[in-house]
Coordinates of C-alpha atoms and ligand atoms in Angstrom, one line a residue:
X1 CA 55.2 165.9 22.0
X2 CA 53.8 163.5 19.9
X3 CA 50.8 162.9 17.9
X4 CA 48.6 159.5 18.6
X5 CA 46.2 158.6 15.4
X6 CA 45.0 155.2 16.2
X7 CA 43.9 155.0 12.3
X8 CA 47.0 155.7 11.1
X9 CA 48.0 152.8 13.2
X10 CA 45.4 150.7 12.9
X11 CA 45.3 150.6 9.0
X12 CA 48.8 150.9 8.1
X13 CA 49.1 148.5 5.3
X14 CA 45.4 150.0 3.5
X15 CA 46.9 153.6 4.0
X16 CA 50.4 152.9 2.3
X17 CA 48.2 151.2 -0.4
X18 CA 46.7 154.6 -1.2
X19 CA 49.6 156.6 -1.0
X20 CA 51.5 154.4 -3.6
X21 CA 51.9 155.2 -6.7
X22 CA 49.5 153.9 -9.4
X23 CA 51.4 151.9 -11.6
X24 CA 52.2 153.5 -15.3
X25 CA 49.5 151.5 -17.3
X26 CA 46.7 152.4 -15.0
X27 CA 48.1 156.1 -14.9
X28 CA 48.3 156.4 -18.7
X29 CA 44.9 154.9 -19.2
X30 CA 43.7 157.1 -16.8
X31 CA 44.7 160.1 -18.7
X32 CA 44.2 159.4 -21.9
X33 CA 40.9 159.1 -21.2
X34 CA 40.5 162.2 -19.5
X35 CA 41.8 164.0 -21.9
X36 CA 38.7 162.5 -24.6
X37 CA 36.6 164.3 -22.2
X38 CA 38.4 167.5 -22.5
X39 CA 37.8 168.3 -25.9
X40 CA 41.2 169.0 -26.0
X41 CA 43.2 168.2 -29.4
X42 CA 46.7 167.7 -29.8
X43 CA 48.2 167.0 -26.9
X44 CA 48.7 164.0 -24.5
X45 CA 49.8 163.1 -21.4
X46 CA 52.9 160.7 -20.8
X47 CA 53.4 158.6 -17.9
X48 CA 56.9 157.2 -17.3
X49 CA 57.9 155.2 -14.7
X50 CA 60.8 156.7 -13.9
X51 CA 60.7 160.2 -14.7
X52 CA 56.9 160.6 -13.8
X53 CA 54.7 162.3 -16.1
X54 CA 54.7 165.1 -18.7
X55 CA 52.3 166.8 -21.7
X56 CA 53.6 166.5 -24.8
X57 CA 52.1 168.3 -28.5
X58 CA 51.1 165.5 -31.3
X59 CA 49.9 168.8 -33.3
X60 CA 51.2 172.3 -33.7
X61 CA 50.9 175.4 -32.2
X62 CA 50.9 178.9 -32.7
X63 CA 52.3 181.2 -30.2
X64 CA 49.0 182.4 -28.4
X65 CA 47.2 179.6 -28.8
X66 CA 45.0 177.7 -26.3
X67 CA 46.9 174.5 -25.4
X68 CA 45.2 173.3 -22.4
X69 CA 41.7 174.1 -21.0
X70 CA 41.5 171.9 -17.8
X71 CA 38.3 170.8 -15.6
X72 CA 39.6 170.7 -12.0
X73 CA 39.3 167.7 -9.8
X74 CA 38.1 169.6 -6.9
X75 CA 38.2 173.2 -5.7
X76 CA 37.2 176.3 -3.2
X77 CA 37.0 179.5 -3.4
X78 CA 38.9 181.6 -0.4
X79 CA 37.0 182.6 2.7
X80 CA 38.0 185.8 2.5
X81 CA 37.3 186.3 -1.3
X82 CA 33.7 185.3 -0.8
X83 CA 32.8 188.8 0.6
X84 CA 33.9 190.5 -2.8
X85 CA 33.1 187.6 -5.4
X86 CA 30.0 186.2 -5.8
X87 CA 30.2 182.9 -7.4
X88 CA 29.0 179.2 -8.0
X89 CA 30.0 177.4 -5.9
X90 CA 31.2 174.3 -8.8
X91 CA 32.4 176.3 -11.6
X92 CA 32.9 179.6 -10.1
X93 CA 31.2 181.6 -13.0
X94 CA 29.8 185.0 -11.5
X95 CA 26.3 185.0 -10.9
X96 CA 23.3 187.6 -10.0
X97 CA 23.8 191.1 -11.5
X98 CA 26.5 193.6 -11.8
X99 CA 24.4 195.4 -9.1
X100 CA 24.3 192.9 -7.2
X101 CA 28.2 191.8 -7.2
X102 CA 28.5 195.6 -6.4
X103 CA 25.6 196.2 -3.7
X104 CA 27.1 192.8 -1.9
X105 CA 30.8 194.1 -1.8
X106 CA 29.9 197.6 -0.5
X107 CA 27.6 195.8 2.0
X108 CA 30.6 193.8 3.3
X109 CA 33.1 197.1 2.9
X110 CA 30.3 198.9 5.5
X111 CA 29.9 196.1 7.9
X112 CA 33.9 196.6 8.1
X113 CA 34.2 192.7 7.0
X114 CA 38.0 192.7 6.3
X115 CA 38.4 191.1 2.1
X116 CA 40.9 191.5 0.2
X117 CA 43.4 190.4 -2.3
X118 CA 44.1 187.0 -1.4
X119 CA 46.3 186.1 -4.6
X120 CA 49.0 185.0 -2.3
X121 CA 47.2 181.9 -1.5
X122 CA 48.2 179.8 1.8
X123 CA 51.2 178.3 0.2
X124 CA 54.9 179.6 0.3
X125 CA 56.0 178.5 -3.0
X126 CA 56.7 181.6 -4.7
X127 CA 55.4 183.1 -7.8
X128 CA 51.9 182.0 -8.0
X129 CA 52.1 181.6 -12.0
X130 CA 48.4 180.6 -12.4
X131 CA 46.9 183.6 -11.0
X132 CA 47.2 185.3 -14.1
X133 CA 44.6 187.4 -15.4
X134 CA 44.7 189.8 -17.8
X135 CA 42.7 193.3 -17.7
X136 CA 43.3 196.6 -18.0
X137 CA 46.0 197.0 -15.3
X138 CA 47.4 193.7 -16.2
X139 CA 47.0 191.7 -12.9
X140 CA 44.2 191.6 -10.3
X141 CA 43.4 194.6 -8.7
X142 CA 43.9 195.1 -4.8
X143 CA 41.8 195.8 -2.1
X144 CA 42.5 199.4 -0.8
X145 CA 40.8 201.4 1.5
X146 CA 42.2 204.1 1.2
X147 CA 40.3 207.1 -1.0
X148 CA 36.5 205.5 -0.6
X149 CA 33.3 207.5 -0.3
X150 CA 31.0 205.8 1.3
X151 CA 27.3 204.9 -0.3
X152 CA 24.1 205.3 1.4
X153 CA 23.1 201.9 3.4
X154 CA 19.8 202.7 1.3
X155 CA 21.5 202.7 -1.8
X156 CA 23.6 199.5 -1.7
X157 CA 20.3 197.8 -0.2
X158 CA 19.2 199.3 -3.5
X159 CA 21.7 197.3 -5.7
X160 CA 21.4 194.1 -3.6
X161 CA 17.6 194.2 -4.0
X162 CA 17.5 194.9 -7.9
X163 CA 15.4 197.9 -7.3
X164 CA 18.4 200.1 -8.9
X165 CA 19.7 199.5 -12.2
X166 CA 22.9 200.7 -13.0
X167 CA 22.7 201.8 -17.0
X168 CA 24.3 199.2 -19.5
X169 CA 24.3 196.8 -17.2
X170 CA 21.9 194.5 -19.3
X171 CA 24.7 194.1 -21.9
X172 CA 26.7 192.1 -19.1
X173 CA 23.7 189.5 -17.4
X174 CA 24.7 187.2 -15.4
X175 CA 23.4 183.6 -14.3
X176 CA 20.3 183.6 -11.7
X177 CA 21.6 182.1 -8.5
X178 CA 20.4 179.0 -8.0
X179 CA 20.5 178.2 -4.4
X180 CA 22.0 174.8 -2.5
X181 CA 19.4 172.1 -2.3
X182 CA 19.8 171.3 1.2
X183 CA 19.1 174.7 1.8
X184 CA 22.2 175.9 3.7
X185 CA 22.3 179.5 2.4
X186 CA 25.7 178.8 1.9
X187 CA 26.2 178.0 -1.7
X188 CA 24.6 179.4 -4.5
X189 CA 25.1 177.6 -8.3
X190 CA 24.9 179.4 -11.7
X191 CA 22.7 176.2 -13.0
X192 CA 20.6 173.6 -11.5
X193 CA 23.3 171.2 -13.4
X194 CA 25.9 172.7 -11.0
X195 CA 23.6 172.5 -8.3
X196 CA 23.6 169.1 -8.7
X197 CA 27.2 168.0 -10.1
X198 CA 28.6 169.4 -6.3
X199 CA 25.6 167.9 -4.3
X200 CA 26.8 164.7 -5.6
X201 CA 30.2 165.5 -5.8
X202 CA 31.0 166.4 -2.6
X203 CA 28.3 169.1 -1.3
X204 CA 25.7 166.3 0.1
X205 CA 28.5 165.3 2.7
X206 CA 29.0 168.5 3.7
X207 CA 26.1 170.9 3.3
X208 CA 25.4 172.4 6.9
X209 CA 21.4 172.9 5.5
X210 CA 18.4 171.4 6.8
X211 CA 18.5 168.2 5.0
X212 CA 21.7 167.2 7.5
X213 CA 21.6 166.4 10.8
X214 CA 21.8 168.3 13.2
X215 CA 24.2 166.9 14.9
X216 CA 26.5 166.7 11.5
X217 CA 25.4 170.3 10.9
X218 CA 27.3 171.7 14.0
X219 CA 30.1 169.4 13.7
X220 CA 30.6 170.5 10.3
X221 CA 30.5 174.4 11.5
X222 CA 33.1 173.6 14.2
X223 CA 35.1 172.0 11.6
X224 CA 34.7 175.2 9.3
X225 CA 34.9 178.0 12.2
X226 CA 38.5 176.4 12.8
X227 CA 40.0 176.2 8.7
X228 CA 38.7 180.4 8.7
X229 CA 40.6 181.0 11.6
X230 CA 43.8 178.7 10.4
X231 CA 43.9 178.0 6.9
X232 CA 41.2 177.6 4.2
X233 CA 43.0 174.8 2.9
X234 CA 41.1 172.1 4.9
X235 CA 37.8 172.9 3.6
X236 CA 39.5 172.0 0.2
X237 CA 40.8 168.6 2.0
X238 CA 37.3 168.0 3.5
X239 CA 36.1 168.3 -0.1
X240 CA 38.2 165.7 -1.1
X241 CA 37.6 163.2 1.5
X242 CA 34.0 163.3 0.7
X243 CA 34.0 162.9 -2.7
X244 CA 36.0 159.7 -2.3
X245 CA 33.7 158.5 0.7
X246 CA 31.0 159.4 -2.1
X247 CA 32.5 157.8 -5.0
X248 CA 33.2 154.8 -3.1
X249 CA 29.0 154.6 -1.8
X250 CA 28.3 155.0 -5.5
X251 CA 30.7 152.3 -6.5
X252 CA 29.2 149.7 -3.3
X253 CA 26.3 150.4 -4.8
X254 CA 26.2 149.3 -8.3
X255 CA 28.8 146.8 -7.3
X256 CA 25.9 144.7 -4.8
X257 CA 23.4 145.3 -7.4
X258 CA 25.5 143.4 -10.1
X259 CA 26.4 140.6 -7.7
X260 CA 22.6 141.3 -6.2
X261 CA 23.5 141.6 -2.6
X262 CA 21.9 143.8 -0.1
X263 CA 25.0 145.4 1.8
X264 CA 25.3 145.0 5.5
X265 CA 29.1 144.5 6.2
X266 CA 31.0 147.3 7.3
X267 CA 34.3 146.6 6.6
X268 CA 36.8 148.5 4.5
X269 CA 36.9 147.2 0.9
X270 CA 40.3 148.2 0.0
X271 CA 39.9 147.7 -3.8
X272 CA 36.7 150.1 -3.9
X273 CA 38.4 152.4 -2.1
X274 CA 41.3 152.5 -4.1
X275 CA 39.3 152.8 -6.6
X276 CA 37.8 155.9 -5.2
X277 CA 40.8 157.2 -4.8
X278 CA 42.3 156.5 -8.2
X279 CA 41.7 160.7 -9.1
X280 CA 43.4 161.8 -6.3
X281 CA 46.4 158.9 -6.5
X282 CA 47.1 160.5 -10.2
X283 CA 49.0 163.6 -8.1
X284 CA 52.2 164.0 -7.0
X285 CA 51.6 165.0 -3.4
X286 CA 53.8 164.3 -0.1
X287 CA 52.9 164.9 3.9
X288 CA 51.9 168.3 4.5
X289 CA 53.7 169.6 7.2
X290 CA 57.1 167.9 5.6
X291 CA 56.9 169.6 2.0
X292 CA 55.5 172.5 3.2
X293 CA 58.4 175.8 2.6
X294 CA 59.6 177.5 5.4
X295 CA 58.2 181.0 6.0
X296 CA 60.9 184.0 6.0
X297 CA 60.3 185.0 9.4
X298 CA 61.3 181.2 10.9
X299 CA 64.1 180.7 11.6
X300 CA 66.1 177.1 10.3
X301 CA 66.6 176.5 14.3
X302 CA 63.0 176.5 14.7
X303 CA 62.3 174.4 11.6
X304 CA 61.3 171.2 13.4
X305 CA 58.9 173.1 15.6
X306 CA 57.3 174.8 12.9
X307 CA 56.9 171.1 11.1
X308 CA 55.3 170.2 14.6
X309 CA 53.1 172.5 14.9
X310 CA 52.1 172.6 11.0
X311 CA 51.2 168.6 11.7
X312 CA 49.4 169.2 15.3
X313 CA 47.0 172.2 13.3
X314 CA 46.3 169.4 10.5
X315 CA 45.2 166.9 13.2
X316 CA 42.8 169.7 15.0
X317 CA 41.4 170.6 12.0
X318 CA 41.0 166.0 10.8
X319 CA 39.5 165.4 14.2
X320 CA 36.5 168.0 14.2
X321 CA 36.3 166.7 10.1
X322 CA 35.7 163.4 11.6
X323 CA 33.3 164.1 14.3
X324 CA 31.0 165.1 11.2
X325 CA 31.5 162.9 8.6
X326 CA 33.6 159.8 9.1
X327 CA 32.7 156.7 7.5
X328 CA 34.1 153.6 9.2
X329 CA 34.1 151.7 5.5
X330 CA 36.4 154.6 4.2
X331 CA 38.0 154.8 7.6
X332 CA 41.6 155.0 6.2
X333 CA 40.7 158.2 4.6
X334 CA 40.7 159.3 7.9
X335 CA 44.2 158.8 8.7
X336 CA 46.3 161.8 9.6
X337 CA 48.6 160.6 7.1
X338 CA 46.2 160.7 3.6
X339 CA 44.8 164.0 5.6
X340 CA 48.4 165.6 5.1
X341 CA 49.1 164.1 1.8
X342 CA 46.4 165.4 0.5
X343 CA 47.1 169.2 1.8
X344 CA 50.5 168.2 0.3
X345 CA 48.8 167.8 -3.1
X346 CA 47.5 171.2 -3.1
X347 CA 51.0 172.6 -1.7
X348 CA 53.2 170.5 -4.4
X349 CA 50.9 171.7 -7.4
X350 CA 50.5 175.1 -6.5
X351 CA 47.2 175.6 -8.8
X352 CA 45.6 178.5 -8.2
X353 CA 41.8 179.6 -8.8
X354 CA 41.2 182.8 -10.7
X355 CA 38.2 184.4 -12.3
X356 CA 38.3 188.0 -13.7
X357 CA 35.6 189.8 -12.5
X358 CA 32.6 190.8 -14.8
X359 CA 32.6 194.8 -13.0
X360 CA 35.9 195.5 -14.9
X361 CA 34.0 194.9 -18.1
X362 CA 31.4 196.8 -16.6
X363 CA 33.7 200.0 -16.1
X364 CA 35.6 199.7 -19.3
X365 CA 32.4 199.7 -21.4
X366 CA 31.3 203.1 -19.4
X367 CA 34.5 204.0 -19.8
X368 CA 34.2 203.6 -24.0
X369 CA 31.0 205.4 -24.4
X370 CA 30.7 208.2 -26.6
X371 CA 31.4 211.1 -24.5
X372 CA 27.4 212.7 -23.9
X373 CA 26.0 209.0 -23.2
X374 CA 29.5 208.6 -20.9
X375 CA 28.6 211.9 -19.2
X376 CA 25.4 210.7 -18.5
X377 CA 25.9 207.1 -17.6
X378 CA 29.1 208.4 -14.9
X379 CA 26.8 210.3 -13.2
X380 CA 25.7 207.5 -11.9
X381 CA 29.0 204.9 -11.5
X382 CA 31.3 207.8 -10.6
X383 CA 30.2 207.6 -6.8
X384 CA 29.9 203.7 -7.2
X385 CA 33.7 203.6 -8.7
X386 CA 34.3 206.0 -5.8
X387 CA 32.7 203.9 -2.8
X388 CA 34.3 201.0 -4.3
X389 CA 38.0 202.3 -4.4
X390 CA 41.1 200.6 -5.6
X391 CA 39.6 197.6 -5.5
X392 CA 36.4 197.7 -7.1
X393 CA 37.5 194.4 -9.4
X394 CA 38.9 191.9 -7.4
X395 CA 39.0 188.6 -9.3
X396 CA 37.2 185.2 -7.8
X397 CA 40.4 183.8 -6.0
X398 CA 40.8 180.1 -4.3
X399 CA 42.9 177.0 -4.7
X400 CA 42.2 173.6 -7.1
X401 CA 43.6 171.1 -8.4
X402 CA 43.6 170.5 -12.1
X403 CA 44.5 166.6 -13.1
X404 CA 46.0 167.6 -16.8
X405 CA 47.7 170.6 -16.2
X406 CA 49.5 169.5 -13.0
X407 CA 51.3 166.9 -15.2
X408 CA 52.8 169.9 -17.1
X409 CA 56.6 170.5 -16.1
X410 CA 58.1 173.3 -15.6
X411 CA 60.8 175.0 -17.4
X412 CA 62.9 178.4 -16.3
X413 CA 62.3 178.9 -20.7
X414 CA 58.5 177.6 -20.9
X415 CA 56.9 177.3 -24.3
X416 CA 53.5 177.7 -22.4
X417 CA 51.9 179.3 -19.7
X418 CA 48.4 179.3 -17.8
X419 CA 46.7 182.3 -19.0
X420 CA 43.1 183.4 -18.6
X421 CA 41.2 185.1 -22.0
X422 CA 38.6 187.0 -22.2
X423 CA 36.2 184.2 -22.7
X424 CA 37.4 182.1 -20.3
X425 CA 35.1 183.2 -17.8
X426 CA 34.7 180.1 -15.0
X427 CA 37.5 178.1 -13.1
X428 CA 38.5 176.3 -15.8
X429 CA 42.5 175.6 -16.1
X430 CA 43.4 177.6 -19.4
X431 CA 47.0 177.2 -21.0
X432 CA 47.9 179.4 -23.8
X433 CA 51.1 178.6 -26.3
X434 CA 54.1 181.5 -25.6
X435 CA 55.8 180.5 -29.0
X436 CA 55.0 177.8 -31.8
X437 CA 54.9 174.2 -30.5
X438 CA 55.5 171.4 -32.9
X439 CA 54.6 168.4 -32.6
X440 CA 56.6 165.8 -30.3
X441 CA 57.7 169.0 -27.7
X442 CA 57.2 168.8 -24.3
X443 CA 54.3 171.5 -23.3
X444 CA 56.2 173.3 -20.2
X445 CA 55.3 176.0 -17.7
X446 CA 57.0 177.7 -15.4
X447 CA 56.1 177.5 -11.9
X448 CA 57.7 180.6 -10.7
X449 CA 59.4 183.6 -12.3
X450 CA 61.2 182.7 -14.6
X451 CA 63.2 186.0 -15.2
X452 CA 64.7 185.9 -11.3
X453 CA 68.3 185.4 -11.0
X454 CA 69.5 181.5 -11.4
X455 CA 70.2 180.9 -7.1
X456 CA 66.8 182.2 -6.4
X457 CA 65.5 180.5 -9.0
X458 CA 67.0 176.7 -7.8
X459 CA 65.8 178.0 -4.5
X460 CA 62.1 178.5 -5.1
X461 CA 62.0 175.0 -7.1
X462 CA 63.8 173.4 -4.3
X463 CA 60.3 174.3 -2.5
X464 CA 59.0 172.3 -5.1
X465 CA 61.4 169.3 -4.8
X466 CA 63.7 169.4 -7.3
X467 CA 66.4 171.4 -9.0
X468 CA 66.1 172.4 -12.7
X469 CA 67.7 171.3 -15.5
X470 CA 66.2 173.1 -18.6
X471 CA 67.9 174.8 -21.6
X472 CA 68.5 178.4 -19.7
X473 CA 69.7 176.6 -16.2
X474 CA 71.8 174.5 -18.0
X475 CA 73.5 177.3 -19.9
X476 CA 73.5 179.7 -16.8
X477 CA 74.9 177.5 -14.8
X478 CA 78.1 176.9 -17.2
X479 CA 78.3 180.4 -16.8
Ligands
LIG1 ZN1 28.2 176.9 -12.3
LIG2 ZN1 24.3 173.2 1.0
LIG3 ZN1 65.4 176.1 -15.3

């Protein structure tokens, strides 16, 4: 079996133009100017032609101190997540009420919607080292369902509503949910700002609300129905493709108006578009379906099949995309090719999306009440902690990628790691120092566990594509 693109074929030479990479001056103007807007002192990011990129101090720091705090390029949350998390849909900050985060996850728990700890994420590459958040039982809680005692349906309507207030919950407000402007009920935003950054980002493109048409609207919920059933990963890709289709419209744009041309050609520009592109040609990212680690239960006979059929679910999922949004001036974006390079992207840098949720503060602060207002206040979160189970504080969960901190390199003896406070309460990238830093170190990670045996170690970087060479390899492997 083979799979036919004709834009794959038909713009060949625009497509391997995009997928090369940029050339070290562009990539280390690129970011050092990211970086200014980072607010970010003392480190910076160096680009070398031949050993790629890595962050490096130019100040000091002190074991626990933040390194890194990282906008991402583009993220989602997970499908499944979205029935126990509810937040905006740009910077993933909770929103509503404790009640209502509560009222809406028992509502889902009663309809028998399956949700769920989902810190896993789609990709195989072992230890998923960014989904690190500290609280009380020092990693996200699980969904159980074992032990719960169900809630009235007229009490969680209740909570949903706002007509019940839980007590104390006013010392942990939340944003008012500002809804999508294209009126999809979809996405809700903590801000009108966010509102607006993701409708121009990448939301306008794909918002199935009224202000689409209809005949976009149920491509685009074709296009969605198949990523829930496959892998949520495409509706990250999508996001992508759109804010390059809409950074390149913007770019058109002002580009007539300085030469002050009315636009009327349809061709593919190639240095807009590459221009478009320039955040997403910043990652390291190969095909999909060739990076992508085998699961456990395939066999290495099967391998090529697998590959197959990994490459013929990425072109299912690009062909309904295309139905609702193509462009034929970013038409190359189109390609089955960029599509699996840039699933690759979000394979290769293995970046994961985590929030703590705001009900764990929620419980704790009951929890620390002197005992007659505790007595009084669990008489009313007792059944709520009850109906709610083991895992009444799941943590926002989904995938991005983060330009700055994906330049970091790993190390099996990391001076750094990515590391969520208690103030870092959106999607941010945070990365925290492990021991002091001086100036002139390379800033490392590691992107599994680091404390596994050396094979297993080598193995799970292999994933990655390379094999390790750091201080504790080194030495282990003389060993
Ligand atoms: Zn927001
Ligand atoms: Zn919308
Ligand atoms: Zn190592």
């Amino acid at each position: 079996m083979e799979i036919i693109c004709p834009i794959d074929e038909q713009f060949a030479p625009q497509i391997s133009a995009l997928l090369q990479s940029p050339p070290s001056q562009i990539a280390q103007e690129y970011f050092d100017n990211l970086l200014a807007t980072r607010n970010c002192h003392g480190i910076r990011v160096k680009v070398d032609g031949h050993i790629g990129k890595g962050v490096y101090a130019d100040a000091e720091f002190k074991a626990g101190e933040l390194v890194l705090k990282d906008q991402m390029l583009v993220g989602s949350q997970h499908t499944e997540n979205k029935m126990d998390c509810y937040v905006c849909a740009s910077c993933f900050r909770f929103i509503g009420s404790i009640e209502l985060q509560i009222g809406r996850k028992l509502y889902f728990d009663r309809l028998g919607v399956p949700s769920g700890n989902h810190c896993h994420s789609d990709s195989s590459n072992g230890e998923d080292d960014s989904c690190v958040v500290e609280n009380n039982h020092g990693e996200c809680s699980t969904s159980g369902s074992q032990n719960k005692i169900p809630l009235s349906q007229e009490f969680i309507e209740s909570l949903v509503d706002g007509q019940f207030s839980l007590p104390y919950s006013e010392k942990f407000p939340l944003p008012v949910p500002t809804p999508c402007c294209g009126w999809c009920g979809e996405e809700y935003y903590c801000s009108q700002h966010c509102a607006k950054i993701d409708w121009e980002t990448s939301h306008s493109l794909l918002c199935m609300g009224e202000k689409s048409k209809l005949s976009r609207r149920k491509a685009l919920s074709k296009f969605v129905e198949h990523a829930n059933d496959t892998n949520d990963i495409f509706i990250l890709a999508a996001k992508v493709i759109a804010m390059t289709v809409l950074r390149y419209k913007n770019l058109k744009e002002a580009h007539l108006k300085e030469v002050g041309l009315e636009s009327n050609n349809a061709t593919v520009d190639l240095s807009l578009l590459l221009e478009s592109w320039k955040p997403v040609s910043m990652g390291y990212k190969k095909r999909w379906w060739d990076c992508i680690a085998l699961p456990e239960d395939v066999d290495e006979i099967d391998e090529v099949a697998f590959r197959l059929e990994i490459k013929q679910l990425a072109f299912e999922s690009l062909q309904l995309l295309k139905v609702a949004i193509y462009d034929e001036e970013c038409a190359p974006l189109f390609s089955l090719d960029i599509y699996g390079h840039i699933i690759g992207m979000f394979e290769l840098n293995n970046l994961d999306l985590v929030v703590a949720s705001p009900i764990e503060d929620y419980f704790i602060y009951v929890d620390d009440l002197p005992e007659s207002q505790k007595k009084e206040a669990e008489a009313l979160t007792r059944p709520i902690l009850d109906a709610l189970g083991d895992g009444y504080s799941i943590c926002c969960q989904g995938t991005a990628f983060y330009p700055i901190q994906s330049c970091m390199n790993h190390s099996c003896c990391p001076n750094a790691k990515a590391f969520k406070r208690e103030e870092d309460k959106d999607g941010r990238a945070t990365v925290v120092a492990l021991c002091p830093i001086q100036v002139g170190d390379e800033v490392t990670i590691s992107y599994i566990d680091e404390d596994l045996p050396y094979e297993e170690r080598q193995k799970l970087l292999a994933d990655y594509g390379f094999r390790c060479k750091c201080a504790k390899c080194i030495e282990e492997a003389n060993n």
